[in-house]
XYZ file of C-alpha atoms in Angstrom:
227
model
C 45.199 11.079 136.658
C 45.629 14.439 138.403
C 45.393 15.355 142.054
C 41.780 16.404 141.429
C 40.894 12.821 140.555
C 41.939 11.575 143.988
C 39.344 11.583 146.770
C 39.354 15.005 148.417
C 40.290 13.563 151.818
C 43.327 11.864 150.228
C 44.567 14.752 148.091
C 48.057 15.793 149.148
C 47.372 19.511 148.669
C 44.270 19.424 150.827
C 46.060 17.369 153.474
C 48.960 19.821 153.512
C 46.600 22.778 153.919
C 44.704 21.065 156.729
C 47.512 19.342 158.635
C 50.772 20.959 157.512
C 53.570 19.732 155.262
C 55.122 17.654 158.058
C 52.053 15.350 158.013
C 52.630 14.248 154.424
C 54.774 11.365 153.263
C 57.656 11.873 150.845
C 55.500 10.455 148.061
C 52.676 12.898 148.794
C 55.036 15.877 148.825
C 56.570 14.680 145.558
C 53.083 14.310 144.058
C 52.415 17.994 144.754
C 55.566 18.871 142.808
C 54.664 16.586 139.895
C 51.031 17.822 139.828
C 49.797 15.160 137.368
C 50.374 11.508 136.644
C 50.642 10.076 133.162
C 50.159 7.027 130.976
C 47.043 6.060 132.937
C 48.789 6.276 136.325
C 47.817 8.511 139.232
C 50.336 11.074 140.376
C 51.003 9.503 143.772
C 51.929 6.204 142.117
C 54.318 8.026 139.796
C 55.847 9.784 142.781
C 56.302 6.502 144.648
C 58.037 4.906 141.675
C 60.436 7.835 141.344
C 61.307 7.621 145.032
C 61.679 3.856 144.733
C 64.043 4.227 141.797
C 66.266 6.539 143.824
C 66.018 4.659 147.115
C 66.344 7.789 149.234
C 66.102 11.570 148.934
C 69.858 12.071 148.896
C 70.244 9.863 145.817
C 67.240 11.506 144.177
C 68.782 14.951 144.705
C 71.778 13.830 142.614
C 69.755 12.084 139.908
C 70.058 13.390 136.358
C 67.031 14.627 134.437
C 67.410 11.765 131.961
C 67.360 9.195 134.760
C 64.188 10.674 136.266
C 62.393 10.506 132.934
C 62.864 6.727 132.896
C 59.824 6.636 135.199
C 56.587 6.357 133.228
C 54.635 9.578 133.659
C 57.654 11.833 134.243
C 58.727 14.060 131.380
C 61.473 16.621 131.233
C 59.336 19.414 132.730
C 58.492 17.343 135.815
C 62.117 16.272 136.223
C 63.170 19.922 136.091
C 60.621 20.785 138.798
C 62.063 18.097 141.086
C 65.648 19.268 140.464
C 64.626 22.867 141.171
C 63.011 21.868 144.478
C 66.198 20.193 145.684
C 68.271 23.203 144.663
C 65.961 25.503 146.615
C 66.492 23.266 149.641
C 70.248 23.640 149.329
C 69.942 27.408 149.001
C 67.691 27.563 152.051
C 70.434 25.854 154.037
C 72.848 28.514 152.814
C 70.730 31.397 154.125
C 71.719 30.734 157.740
C 74.465 33.314 157.789
C 75.825 35.693 160.381
C 77.016 34.806 163.856
C 75.918 31.400 165.089
C 74.326 31.308 168.529
C 76.786 28.659 169.708
C 80.559 28.615 169.470
C 82.020 25.738 167.487
C 84.008 23.692 169.966
C 84.376 20.375 168.136
C 84.517 18.851 164.672
C 81.022 17.361 164.831
C 79.463 20.813 165.182
C 81.314 21.945 162.046
C 80.203 18.786 160.249
C 76.559 19.374 161.198
C 76.784 23.018 160.110
C 77.976 22.172 156.592
C 76.264 18.835 155.964
C 73.002 20.407 154.685
C 74.846 22.120 151.807
C 77.335 19.334 151.049
C 75.275 16.174 151.456
C 74.566 14.325 148.253
C 76.971 16.262 146.044
C 78.464 14.292 143.142
C 81.499 16.587 142.979
C 83.981 18.004 145.460
C 83.475 21.417 147.019
C 85.657 23.282 149.481
C 84.157 25.520 152.166
C 85.623 27.654 154.918
C 83.943 28.487 158.225
C 85.203 31.833 159.561
C 85.014 32.495 163.302
C 85.659 35.278 165.769
C 87.719 35.175 168.972
C 84.937 33.305 170.776
C 84.766 30.650 168.014
C 81.358 31.869 166.912
C 80.654 31.673 163.180
C 80.821 34.989 161.359
C 80.550 33.496 157.866
C 80.704 30.276 155.896
C 81.666 30.443 152.248
C 82.255 28.102 149.330
C 85.783 28.605 148.047
C 85.921 26.201 145.115
C 84.040 23.504 143.228
C 85.693 20.733 141.278
C 85.237 17.243 139.911
C 84.550 13.894 141.545
C 88.119 13.443 142.781
C 89.416 16.889 143.633
C 89.097 20.646 143.744
C 91.692 23.427 143.628
C 92.248 25.799 146.558
C 93.874 29.213 146.619
C 95.334 29.821 150.067
C 95.822 33.509 149.295
C 92.105 34.023 148.660
C 91.141 32.106 151.804
C 93.447 34.229 153.964
C 92.423 37.496 152.275
C 88.769 36.776 152.992
C 89.623 35.920 156.603
C 91.334 39.292 156.986
C 88.376 41.076 155.385
C 85.996 39.359 157.811
C 88.345 40.028 160.761
C 88.305 36.298 161.491
C 90.767 34.950 164.034
C 89.979 31.308 163.400
C 88.730 29.187 160.548
C 87.830 25.611 159.694
C 88.557 24.241 156.251
C 86.140 21.619 154.945
C 85.652 19.645 151.777
C 83.617 16.609 150.779
C 84.494 13.213 149.340
C 81.743 11.990 146.979
C 83.341 8.519 147.115
C 81.983 8.047 150.638
C 85.416 7.539 152.211
C 86.360 10.369 154.598
C 90.045 9.521 154.849
C 92.511 12.108 153.529
C 94.847 11.613 150.611
C 98.330 13.038 150.300
C 96.975 16.130 148.535
C 94.592 16.777 151.459
C 97.428 16.483 153.967
C 99.681 18.790 151.965
C 96.945 21.393 151.510
C 96.225 21.386 155.244
C 99.848 21.874 156.181
C 100.330 24.696 153.676
C 97.208 26.600 154.721
C 97.949 26.166 158.427
C 101.447 27.587 157.967
C 100.309 30.467 155.742
C 97.395 31.511 157.973
C 99.521 31.509 161.141
C 101.732 34.166 159.546
C 98.740 36.534 159.729
C 97.696 35.555 163.244
C 94.814 33.416 161.973
C 94.381 29.924 163.384
C 93.388 27.029 161.129
C 91.490 25.211 163.849
C 90.652 22.116 161.827
C 90.231 20.605 158.399
C 87.294 18.237 158.125
C 86.466 15.884 155.268
C 82.720 15.394 154.916
C 80.777 12.410 153.638
C 77.018 11.947 153.816
C 77.068 10.014 157.101
C 80.573 10.477 158.518
C 83.546 12.820 158.622
C 87.280 12.972 159.279
C 88.855 15.632 161.497
C 92.544 16.438 161.132
C 92.556 17.997 164.593
C 91.076 14.861 166.168
C 92.940 12.221 164.193
C 96.441 13.600 163.606
C 98.524 14.354 166.681
C 101.014 16.291 164.549
C 98.299 18.706 163.438
C 97.978 20.673 166.698
């Protein structure tokens, strides 16, 4: 069953056009992406089952194509469309570049700035927020991408980019896909090394935050020896 087979008043596309995307449920928005159902099932039902299999949008964004196709009515092409939509969402979050309107004055603001691009990742990524004298963001940039348990950083590249951007402060951030925000020995060592190296060039490593989907760890807040 396609969207055309659903009563006009109940069609997700028509409802979106009339009331806006915000008025639609997750299942209705997913149905628009899927376009058609399959195996005698209407598209909204297929969408609901896919969302039910994942449990939430964050888990769905990490789901493999093969896992999505376990839902009756979803083939590889539909799974690819869903994966592409989530990737576009991540890239949209990345487009907020340039100087932020507010200075970053605490770890939670840094966490909220990077969460849209790091939430739901099944691998570790390292990002750096570069800031000017007033602690306003001049750039945020991904520095490395690794596996589920670690990623490699190059302090020289981080500092060189800071000098190029004329940054006087920066915040290092990486995620823990495990869900535990607490640092390991490698995290502590990396923080100490980068803080020492950056200070040589008059650049302050203001914080290092470890990001999980619903929480974070701040070296500046939690370790008295950091400051």
